[in-house]
Amino acid sequence: MAPSPTGLLHIGNVRTALFNWLFARHEGGEFKLRIENTDTSREVAEAVDQIQASLRWLGLDWDGAHTFQLDRMDDCRRVADQLVAEGKAYEDEGAIRFRMPDEGSTGWDDVVRGRVEVPNETIEDLVLVRSDGRPTYNFASPMEDVWDGITHVIRGEDHISNTPKQIQIIRAIGAELPVYAHVPNVAGADGKKLSKRHGAVTVEEFRKDGYLPEALVNFLALLGWAPDGETTIMAREELVARFDLARVSPSPAQFDYAKLDWMNGMYMRALPAAEFAHRLVIWLGENGYDWDAELVAKAAPLVQEKIARLAEFPAFAGFLFGDVAPDAAELDGGGAMLAAAADRLAGLEPFTAETIEAALRAEAETLELKPRQAFQPVRVAVTGSRVSPGLFESIELLGREATLSRLRAAAAAAAA
RNA sequence: GCCCCCAUCGACUAGCGGUCCAGGUCGCGGCCCUUUCAAGGCCGUAGCACGGGUUCGAAUCCCGUUGGGGGCACCA
């Protein structure tokens, strides 16, 4: 994988990186991380650390230390001089340009696209070394592929037009060509390049939105690849075991956030309760919520089946961690039920979901209310919302004291 | 303008000449379950871009059209 250190990792690049990683792990090869920093003017200081943090979070581990393209500046310079000496390149206003052939064509067998052939007359003499001595990407990149013994170059389809240029350079120095595979782009719902206006695009944003890395990886793997058309949920090991570069589709895929949400929900529900609670605690901590970890752990089982992303937790279970402000209009004339519920719960022993449910159902019957009519005002009063985790479990967790004060305040508001 | 790439339900895809009046998943609609919301179960909706070939036979092969994407930097 060869990102340029210009900012946060884009999800489209991650998908490409994932294909590289899956391929390398499946084949028992190595996955290398190279930072392409020959454009010093666009470099962002923290980018390298951020890129590595994102890859680690996703579990895409690379082999050996990461390398910097600019470190090969002198080596590139030497090769360029050699090419000039051989007449294969020439100086041009302080820069060095490669002499592209004018006739014939340059082609390769792309693993995902098949044979690609480009007429040489459409390829310009490209700059190898800038007038300030720094090599360009199109020169340094193939050179590094050769020096690092890269066997497979798996990259985005935007590099297709660079490939014949890089092939010509590698041929000029008499080295062996790597295998090329150009994977399709990832587009937004409108078919255009995935960008901010479509939603989250950087790994950090997905993390902040509460997606699980294993769900994101599973989803991304299916963007342009499928093992058989039937299997959808696949753990990391299964993805590695079944991944096949040749089965990657050549047509671009649209990023479907709704399907990602569904898949993330599947992964969250499949987590052991303790692990789910742990993830919640971590996420809350990373996102500025200073909530009691023990209470979070107790609330976790109540929400595990009901939310699709960790970030939904605060809105859904926040009533356990702070005051609520129910909308009087939503109490829906439940004054009698609210007051009676408070009375019933006041002396209830033990105070458990089971006994709470029995008490409230008994009251509903007394008042001749349907469950829905009876419980909804109570839910609004206690949780501050018409949508919440299970009512009785929520009340038990909230505790008698807070529940009674909320019920009484709401009863008063409903009566007013 | 030139070069390259792509084309199956709204989306992701299976399909690599007959077993496809096209299968799976998401979404969407309906029903069931139900204290809300979800989850879960059942049922349903919807597609081979178009036109020519090749062939006994085409979603599958070839050509063209149309549509979409990418690239034409001393960016990567």
Coordinates of C-alpha atoms (C1' of nucleotides) in Angstrom, one line a residue:
Chain A
M1 CA 0.0 0.0 0.0
A2 CA 1.4 3.4 -1.0
P3 CA -0.5 6.3 0.4
S4 CA 0.7 9.9 0.1
P5 CA 0.9 11.6 3.5
T6 CA -1.6 14.4 2.7
G7 CA -4.3 13.7 5.2
L8 CA -6.6 11.1 6.8
L9 CA -7.0 7.7 5.2
H10 CA -9.9 7.7 2.7
I11 CA -12.2 4.7 2.8
G12 CA -11.7 4.1 -0.9
N13 CA -7.9 3.8 -0.3
V14 CA -8.6 1.5 2.6
R15 CA -10.7 -0.8 0.3
T16 CA -7.7 -1.0 -2.0
A17 CA -5.4 -1.6 0.9
L18 CA -7.7 -4.3 2.2
F19 CA -7.5 -6.1 -1.2
N20 CA -3.7 -5.9 -1.0
W21 CA -3.7 -7.2 2.6
L22 CA -6.2 -10.0 1.9
F23 CA -4.2 -11.1 -1.2
A24 CA -0.9 -11.0 0.7
R25 CA -2.2 -12.9 3.7
H26 CA -4.0 -15.5 1.5
E27 CA -0.8 -16.1 -0.5
G28 CA 1.5 -16.1 2.5
G29 CA 3.3 -13.1 1.1
E30 CA 4.2 -9.7 2.6
F31 CA 2.1 -6.6 2.7
K32 CA 4.3 -3.5 2.5
L33 CA 3.6 0.1 3.6
R34 CA 5.3 2.8 1.6
I35 CA 4.7 6.5 2.1
E36 CA 4.9 8.3 -1.2
N37 CA 6.1 11.7 -0.1
T38 CA 7.9 13.0 -3.2
D39 CA 5.5 16.0 -3.3
T40 CA 6.9 17.8 -0.3
S41 CA 4.6 20.7 -0.8
R42 CA 1.4 18.8 0.0
E43 CA 2.8 16.8 2.9
V44 CA 0.9 17.0 6.2
A45 CA 3.0 16.4 9.3
E46 CA 0.6 14.1 11.3
A47 CA -0.6 12.2 8.3
V48 CA 1.9 9.3 8.6
D49 CA 0.9 8.6 12.2
Q50 CA -2.8 8.9 11.4
I51 CA -2.6 6.5 8.5
Q52 CA -0.8 3.9 10.6
A53 CA -3.3 4.4 13.4
S54 CA -6.2 3.8 11.0
L55 CA -4.6 0.7 9.5
R56 CA -4.0 -0.7 13.0
W57 CA -7.5 0.0 14.1
L58 CA -8.7 -2.0 11.1
G59 CA -6.3 -4.8 11.8
L60 CA -4.4 -4.4 8.5
D61 CA -0.9 -5.1 9.8
W62 CA 2.1 -4.5 7.4
D63 CA 5.4 -6.4 7.3
G64 CA 8.6 -4.7 8.2
A65 CA 9.1 -1.0 8.7
H66 CA 7.2 1.5 6.5
T67 CA 9.4 3.2 3.9
F68 CA 9.5 6.7 2.5
Q69 CA 9.8 7.2 -1.2
L70 CA 11.9 10.3 -0.8
D71 CA 14.6 8.3 0.9
R72 CA 15.4 6.9 -2.6
M73 CA 16.0 10.2 -4.1
D74 CA 19.7 9.7 -4.7
D75 CA 19.2 6.2 -6.1
C76 CA 16.6 7.6 -8.5
R77 CA 18.9 10.3 -9.5
R78 CA 21.6 7.8 -10.4
V79 CA 19.3 5.8 -12.5
A80 CA 18.1 8.9 -14.3
D81 CA 21.7 9.9 -15.1
Q82 CA 22.3 6.4 -16.4
L83 CA 19.2 6.6 -18.6
V84 CA 20.4 9.9 -20.0
A85 CA 23.8 8.4 -20.7
E86 CA 22.1 5.6 -22.6
G87 CA 20.0 8.0 -24.6
K88 CA 16.8 6.8 -23.1
A89 CA 16.2 10.0 -21.3
Y90 CA 17.2 13.6 -21.9
E91 CA 17.5 16.9 -20.1
D92 CA 14.8 19.5 -20.5
E93 CA 14.9 22.9 -18.8
G94 CA 16.7 21.5 -15.8
A95 CA 14.5 18.4 -15.5
I96 CA 15.1 14.9 -16.9
R97 CA 12.5 13.5 -19.2
F98 CA 12.1 9.9 -20.3
R99 CA 11.9 9.2 -24.0
M100 CA 8.7 7.3 -24.6
P101 CA 8.5 5.2 -27.8
D102 CA 6.4 6.8 -30.5
E103 CA 5.2 3.6 -32.2
G104 CA 3.6 0.4 -31.1
S105 CA 1.7 0.0 -27.9
T106 CA 2.4 -0.9 -24.3
G107 CA 0.2 -3.5 -22.6
W108 CA -0.1 -5.8 -19.7
D109 CA -2.3 -8.6 -18.4
D110 CA -4.2 -7.0 -15.6
V111 CA -5.4 -9.5 -13.0
V112 CA -8.8 -7.9 -12.7
R113 CA -9.3 -6.4 -16.2
G114 CA -7.5 -8.7 -18.5
R115 CA -5.4 -7.4 -21.3
V116 CA -5.0 -3.6 -21.4
E117 CA -3.2 -2.0 -24.4
V118 CA -2.3 1.7 -24.8
P119 CA -0.9 3.3 -28.0
N120 CA 2.5 4.7 -27.3
E121 CA 1.9 7.8 -29.4
T122 CA -0.6 8.9 -26.7
I123 CA 2.0 8.8 -23.9
E124 CA 4.1 11.9 -23.4
D125 CA 7.7 12.0 -22.4
L126 CA 7.3 12.1 -18.7
V127 CA 9.5 14.0 -16.2
L128 CA 11.7 11.6 -14.2
V129 CA 13.5 14.1 -12.1
R130 CA 12.3 17.6 -11.3
S131 CA 14.5 20.6 -11.9
D132 CA 15.1 20.7 -8.1
G133 CA 16.4 17.1 -8.1
R134 CA 13.4 15.3 -6.6
P135 CA 12.1 12.3 -8.5
T136 CA 8.4 12.3 -9.6
Y137 CA 5.9 9.7 -8.5
N138 CA 5.8 8.0 -11.9
F139 CA 9.6 7.4 -11.7
A140 CA 10.1 6.7 -8.0
S141 CA 7.2 4.3 -7.8
P142 CA 8.2 1.7 -10.4
M143 CA 11.8 2.0 -9.2
E144 CA 10.8 1.2 -5.7
D145 CA 8.7 -1.7 -6.9
V146 CA 11.8 -3.1 -8.5
W147 CA 14.1 -2.5 -5.5
D148 CA 11.7 -3.8 -3.0
G149 CA 10.9 -6.9 -5.0
I150 CA 7.3 -6.1 -5.3
T151 CA 5.6 -9.0 -7.1
H152 CA 2.0 -7.6 -7.2
V153 CA 0.9 -4.0 -7.6
I154 CA -2.7 -3.8 -6.5
R155 CA -4.0 -0.2 -6.8
G156 CA -6.9 2.0 -7.8
E157 CA -8.1 2.2 -11.4
D158 CA -7.0 5.8 -11.5
H159 CA -3.5 4.4 -12.0
I160 CA -4.3 2.6 -15.2
S161 CA -3.0 5.4 -17.3
N162 CA 0.2 5.5 -15.3
T163 CA 0.9 1.8 -15.8
P164 CA 2.2 1.9 -19.4
K165 CA 4.6 4.7 -18.4
Q166 CA 5.9 2.7 -15.4
I167 CA 6.2 -0.4 -17.5
Q168 CA 8.4 1.5 -20.0
I169 CA 10.7 2.7 -17.3
I170 CA 11.1 -0.8 -15.8
R171 CA 11.8 -2.2 -19.2
A172 CA 14.4 0.6 -19.9
I173 CA 16.4 -0.5 -16.9
G174 CA 16.0 -4.1 -17.8
A175 CA 14.2 -5.2 -14.7
E176 CA 11.4 -7.7 -14.3
L177 CA 7.8 -6.4 -14.3
P178 CA 5.5 -6.9 -11.4
V179 CA 1.9 -8.2 -11.9
Y180 CA -0.6 -5.4 -12.0
A181 CA -4.2 -5.4 -10.7
H182 CA -6.3 -2.3 -11.0
V183 CA -9.3 -2.4 -8.7
P184 CA -12.4 -0.3 -9.3
N185 CA -13.2 2.9 -7.5
V186 CA -15.7 3.3 -4.7
A187 CA -18.4 5.8 -5.5
G188 CA -21.1 7.5 -3.5
A189 CA -24.9 6.8 -4.0
D190 CA -24.9 9.2 -7.0
G191 CA -22.2 7.3 -8.8
K192 CA -19.8 10.2 -8.3
K193 CA -16.5 9.9 -6.4
L194 CA -17.2 9.2 -2.7
S195 CA -16.8 12.5 -0.9
K196 CA -17.8 14.3 2.3
R197 CA -21.3 15.1 1.2
H198 CA -22.2 11.4 0.9
G199 CA -21.3 10.9 4.6
A200 CA -18.3 9.6 6.4
V201 CA -15.3 9.0 4.1
T202 CA -12.2 8.8 6.4
V203 CA -11.5 5.8 8.6
E204 CA -11.5 8.2 11.6
E205 CA -15.1 9.3 10.7
F206 CA -16.4 5.7 10.6
R207 CA -14.7 5.0 13.9
K208 CA -16.3 8.1 15.4
D209 CA -19.7 7.1 14.0
G210 CA -19.5 3.9 16.0
Y211 CA -18.7 1.3 13.4
L212 CA -16.9 -1.9 14.4
P213 CA -13.6 -2.4 12.5
E214 CA -14.5 -6.0 11.8
A215 CA -17.8 -5.0 10.3
L216 CA -16.2 -2.3 8.2
V217 CA -13.6 -4.8 6.9
N218 CA -16.3 -7.3 6.0
F219 CA -18.4 -4.7 4.2
L220 CA -15.4 -3.2 2.3
A221 CA -14.3 -6.7 1.2
L222 CA -17.6 -7.2 -0.5
L223 CA -17.3 -3.9 -2.4
G224 CA -16.1 -5.4 -5.7
W225 CA -15.5 -8.9 -4.6
A226 CA -17.7 -11.9 -3.6
P227 CA -16.7 -15.4 -2.9
D228 CA -19.8 -17.0 -4.3
G229 CA -22.8 -14.7 -4.3
E230 CA -24.4 -16.3 -1.3
T231 CA -22.1 -15.7 1.6
T232 CA -22.3 -12.2 3.2
I233 CA -21.0 -12.3 6.8
M234 CA -17.4 -13.5 6.9
A235 CA -14.9 -13.2 9.7
R236 CA -11.4 -12.0 8.9
E237 CA -10.0 -15.5 8.7
E238 CA -12.6 -16.6 6.3
L239 CA -12.0 -13.5 4.1
V240 CA -8.3 -14.3 4.1
A241 CA -9.0 -18.0 3.3
R242 CA -11.4 -17.3 0.4
F243 CA -10.1 -14.1 -1.1
D244 CA -9.2 -14.3 -4.8
L245 CA -7.9 -11.3 -6.7
A246 CA -9.0 -12.7 -10.0
R247 CA -12.6 -12.6 -8.8
V248 CA -12.5 -8.9 -8.1
S249 CA -15.0 -7.2 -10.3
P250 CA -13.8 -4.6 -12.8
S251 CA -16.8 -2.3 -12.4
P252 CA -17.0 0.4 -9.8
A253 CA -19.2 -0.1 -6.7
Q254 CA -21.3 2.3 -4.8
F255 CA -20.9 2.7 -1.1
D256 CA -24.2 1.8 0.6
Y257 CA -24.3 3.2 4.1
A258 CA -27.6 1.4 4.9
K259 CA -26.1 -2.0 4.2
L260 CA -23.1 -1.0 6.3
D261 CA -25.4 -0.2 9.2
W262 CA -27.2 -3.5 8.8
M263 CA -23.9 -5.4 8.8
N264 CA -22.5 -3.4 11.8
G265 CA -25.7 -4.3 13.7
M266 CA -25.1 -8.0 12.9
Y267 CA -21.6 -7.8 14.2
M268 CA -22.7 -5.9 17.4
R269 CA -25.4 -8.4 18.2
A270 CA -23.0 -11.3 17.6
L271 CA -20.5 -9.9 20.2
P272 CA -20.5 -11.6 23.7
A273 CA -22.3 -9.2 26.1
A274 CA -19.1 -8.4 28.0
E275 CA -17.2 -7.7 24.8
F276 CA -20.0 -5.4 23.6
A277 CA -20.0 -3.6 26.8
H278 CA -16.2 -3.2 26.6
R279 CA -16.5 -1.7 23.1
L280 CA -19.1 0.8 24.3
V281 CA -16.9 1.9 27.2
I282 CA -14.0 2.4 24.9
W283 CA -16.0 4.3 22.3
L284 CA -17.6 6.5 25.0
G285 CA -14.2 7.3 26.4
E286 CA -12.8 8.2 23.0
N287 CA -15.7 10.5 22.3
G288 CA -15.8 12.6 25.4
Y289 CA -18.4 10.8 27.5
D290 CA -17.3 10.6 31.1
W291 CA -19.9 7.9 32.1
D292 CA -19.6 5.3 34.8
A293 CA -18.2 2.2 33.1
E294 CA -20.1 -0.1 35.5
L295 CA -23.5 1.4 34.6
V296 CA -22.6 1.4 30.9
A297 CA -21.8 -2.3 31.2
K298 CA -25.2 -2.9 32.9
A299 CA -27.0 -0.9 30.2
A300 CA -25.2 -2.6 27.4
P301 CA -27.4 -5.8 27.3
L302 CA -30.5 -3.6 27.1
V303 CA -29.4 -1.9 23.9
Q304 CA -27.3 -4.5 22.1
E305 CA -30.2 -5.6 20.0
K306 CA -31.6 -2.2 19.4
I307 CA -28.8 0.0 18.0
A308 CA -26.8 -0.4 14.9
R309 CA -23.8 1.8 15.8
L310 CA -22.0 2.5 19.1
A311 CA -22.6 6.2 18.5
E312 CA -26.4 5.6 19.0
F313 CA -25.9 4.7 22.6
P314 CA -25.9 8.2 24.1
A315 CA -29.2 9.2 22.5
F316 CA -30.7 5.8 23.3
A317 CA -29.5 5.2 26.9
G318 CA -28.5 8.6 28.0
F319 CA -31.5 8.8 30.4
L320 CA -29.5 6.5 32.7
F321 CA -26.7 9.0 33.0
G322 CA -28.4 12.4 33.4
D323 CA -31.7 14.2 33.8
V324 CA -34.5 14.0 31.2
A325 CA -36.8 16.7 30.0
P326 CA -39.9 14.9 28.7
D327 CA -42.2 16.8 26.4
A328 CA -45.5 17.3 28.3
A329 CA -47.5 16.8 25.0
E330 CA -46.0 13.3 24.7
L331 CA -47.2 12.3 28.1
D332 CA -50.5 11.9 26.2
G333 CA -53.0 12.3 29.0
G334 CA -51.3 9.6 31.1
G335 CA -51.6 11.5 34.4
A336 CA -53.6 8.9 36.2
M337 CA -51.3 6.1 35.2
L338 CA -48.2 8.1 36.0
A339 CA -49.3 8.8 39.6
A340 CA -50.5 5.3 40.2
A341 CA -47.3 3.8 38.8
A342 CA -45.3 5.9 41.2
D343 CA -47.4 4.7 44.1
R344 CA -47.1 1.1 43.1
L345 CA -43.4 1.3 42.6
A346 CA -42.8 3.2 45.9
G347 CA -43.0 0.2 48.1
L348 CA -42.2 -2.6 45.6
E349 CA -39.8 -5.3 46.9
P350 CA -37.7 -6.5 45.4
F351 CA -37.3 -3.8 42.7
T352 CA -36.6 -5.9 39.7
A353 CA -37.7 -5.8 36.0
E354 CA -39.9 -8.8 36.7
T355 CA -41.7 -7.3 39.7
I356 CA -41.9 -3.9 38.1
E357 CA -43.5 -5.4 35.0
A358 CA -46.1 -7.2 37.2
A359 CA -46.9 -4.1 39.1
L360 CA -47.3 -1.9 36.1
R361 CA -49.4 -4.5 34.3
A362 CA -51.7 -4.8 37.3
E363 CA -52.1 -1.1 37.3
A364 CA -52.9 -1.0 33.6
E365 CA -55.6 -3.6 34.2
T366 CA -57.0 -1.6 37.1
L367 CA -57.2 1.5 34.9
E368 CA -58.5 -0.6 32.0
L369 CA -55.8 0.6 29.7
K370 CA -54.2 -1.4 26.9
P371 CA -50.5 -2.1 27.6
R372 CA -49.4 0.4 25.0
Q373 CA -51.6 3.2 26.4
A374 CA -50.4 2.5 29.9
F375 CA -46.7 2.1 29.3
Q376 CA -46.0 4.8 26.7
P377 CA -46.6 7.7 29.1
V378 CA -44.4 5.9 31.7
R379 CA -41.7 5.4 29.1
V380 CA -41.7 9.1 28.1
A381 CA -41.7 10.2 31.8
V382 CA -38.8 7.9 32.8
T383 CA -36.6 8.0 29.7
G384 CA -37.6 11.3 28.2
S385 CA -38.3 9.7 24.9
R386 CA -41.0 7.6 23.0
V387 CA -38.2 5.2 22.0
S388 CA -36.1 3.4 24.5
P389 CA -34.7 0.1 25.7
G390 CA -37.2 -2.3 27.4
L391 CA -39.2 -0.2 29.9
F392 CA -39.0 -2.5 32.9
E393 CA -35.3 -3.3 32.7
S394 CA -34.7 0.4 32.2
I395 CA -36.6 1.3 35.4
E396 CA -34.8 -1.3 37.4
L397 CA -31.4 0.1 36.2
L398 CA -32.5 3.7 36.8
G399 CA -33.4 2.8 40.3
R400 CA -36.4 3.5 42.5
E401 CA -35.4 7.0 43.6
A402 CA -34.9 8.6 40.1
T403 CA -37.8 6.7 38.7
L404 CA -40.3 8.0 41.3
S405 CA -39.1 11.6 41.0
R406 CA -39.5 11.4 37.3
L407 CA -42.9 9.8 37.4
R408 CA -44.2 12.3 39.9
A409 CA -42.8 15.3 38.0
A410 CA -44.4 14.0 34.9
A411 CA -47.7 13.3 36.6
A412 CA -47.8 16.9 37.8
A413 CA -46.9 18.1 34.3
A414 CA -49.6 16.0 32.7
A415 CA -52.2 17.2 35.2
A416 CA -51.3 20.8 34.5
Chain B
rG1 C1' -10.6 16.9 -27.9
rC2 C1' -7.5 12.4 -27.2
rC3 C1' -6.5 7.7 -24.5
rC4 C1' -8.2 3.9 -21.1
rC5 C1' -11.9 1.4 -18.3
rC6 C1' -16.9 -0.2 -17.0
rA7 C1' -22.3 -1.9 -18.0
rU8 C1' -27.4 -8.2 -14.2
rC9 C1' -33.1 -5.8 -9.4
rG10 C1' -32.8 1.2 -6.2
rA11 C1' -27.6 -0.8 -4.0
rC12 C1' -23.7 -4.9 -3.4
rU13 C1' -23.4 -9.1 -6.3
rA14 C1' -23.9 -14.9 -8.2
rG15 C1' -23.9 -16.3 -13.2
rC16 C1' -17.9 -17.7 -16.9
rG17 C1' -23.2 -21.0 -24.0
rG18 C1' -28.1 -25.0 -22.5
rU19 C1' -29.5 -27.0 -15.4
rC20 C1' -31.8 -19.0 -15.5
rC21 C1' -39.5 -17.5 -17.5
rA22 C1' -31.9 -15.2 -13.7
rG23 C1' -30.1 -16.9 -7.4
rG24 C1' -28.3 -14.5 -2.5
rU25 C1' -27.8 -10.0 0.7
rC26 C1' -29.2 -4.8 1.9
rG27 C1' -33.2 -1.4 1.0
rC28 C1' -38.3 -1.0 0.2
rG29 C1' -43.7 -3.0 1.0
rG30 C1' -47.0 -6.5 3.7
rC31 C1' -48.0 -10.0 7.7
rC32 C1' -46.6 -12.3 12.5
rC33 C1' -44.4 -11.4 17.3
rU34 C1' -44.7 -7.2 20.6
rU35 C1' -44.7 -2.2 26.4
rU36 C1' -41.8 1.8 22.3
rC37 C1' -37.8 1.1 18.9
rA38 C1' -35.2 -2.7 17.2
rA39 C1' -34.2 -7.8 16.7
rG40 C1' -36.4 -12.3 14.8
rG41 C1' -39.9 -15.2 11.5
rC42 C1' -42.8 -15.5 6.9
rC43 C1' -44.4 -13.4 2.2
rG44 C1' -43.6 -10.0 -1.6
rU45 C1' -41.4 -6.0 -4.9
rA46 C1' -37.6 -5.2 -8.5
rG47 C1' -32.9 -6.5 -13.1
rC48 C1' -29.7 -9.1 -17.8
rA49 C1' -28.9 -0.6 -21.2
rC50 C1' -30.0 -0.7 -26.7
rG51 C1' -29.0 -2.5 -31.8
rG52 C1' -26.6 -5.9 -34.8
rG53 C1' -24.1 -10.4 -35.4
rU54 C1' -21.9 -15.8 -34.1
rU55 C1' -24.6 -20.3 -32.6
rC56 C1' -29.2 -25.6 -32.8
rG57 C1' -29.2 -22.3 -28.4
rA58 C1' -26.7 -16.0 -25.4
rA59 C1' -27.3 -12.5 -19.3
rU60 C1' -23.0 -15.3 -20.8
rC61 C1' -18.8 -14.7 -27.2
rC62 C1' -17.9 -10.6 -31.1
rC63 C1' -19.0 -5.5 -33.2
rG64 C1' -21.4 -1.0 -32.7
rU65 C1' -24.5 2.7 -30.1
rU66 C1' -25.8 4.9 -25.7
rG67 C1' -24.7 5.9 -20.7
rG68 C1' -21.2 6.2 -16.6
rG69 C1' -16.2 6.4 -14.6
rG70 C1' -10.9 7.3 -14.8
rG71 C1' -6.7 9.7 -17.0
rC72 C1' -4.1 13.3 -20.3
rA73 C1' 1.1 17.9 -14.4
rC74 C1' 8.3 19.3 -12.8
rC75 C1' 0.3 15.8 -8.1
rA76 C1' 0.2 11.1 -6.2

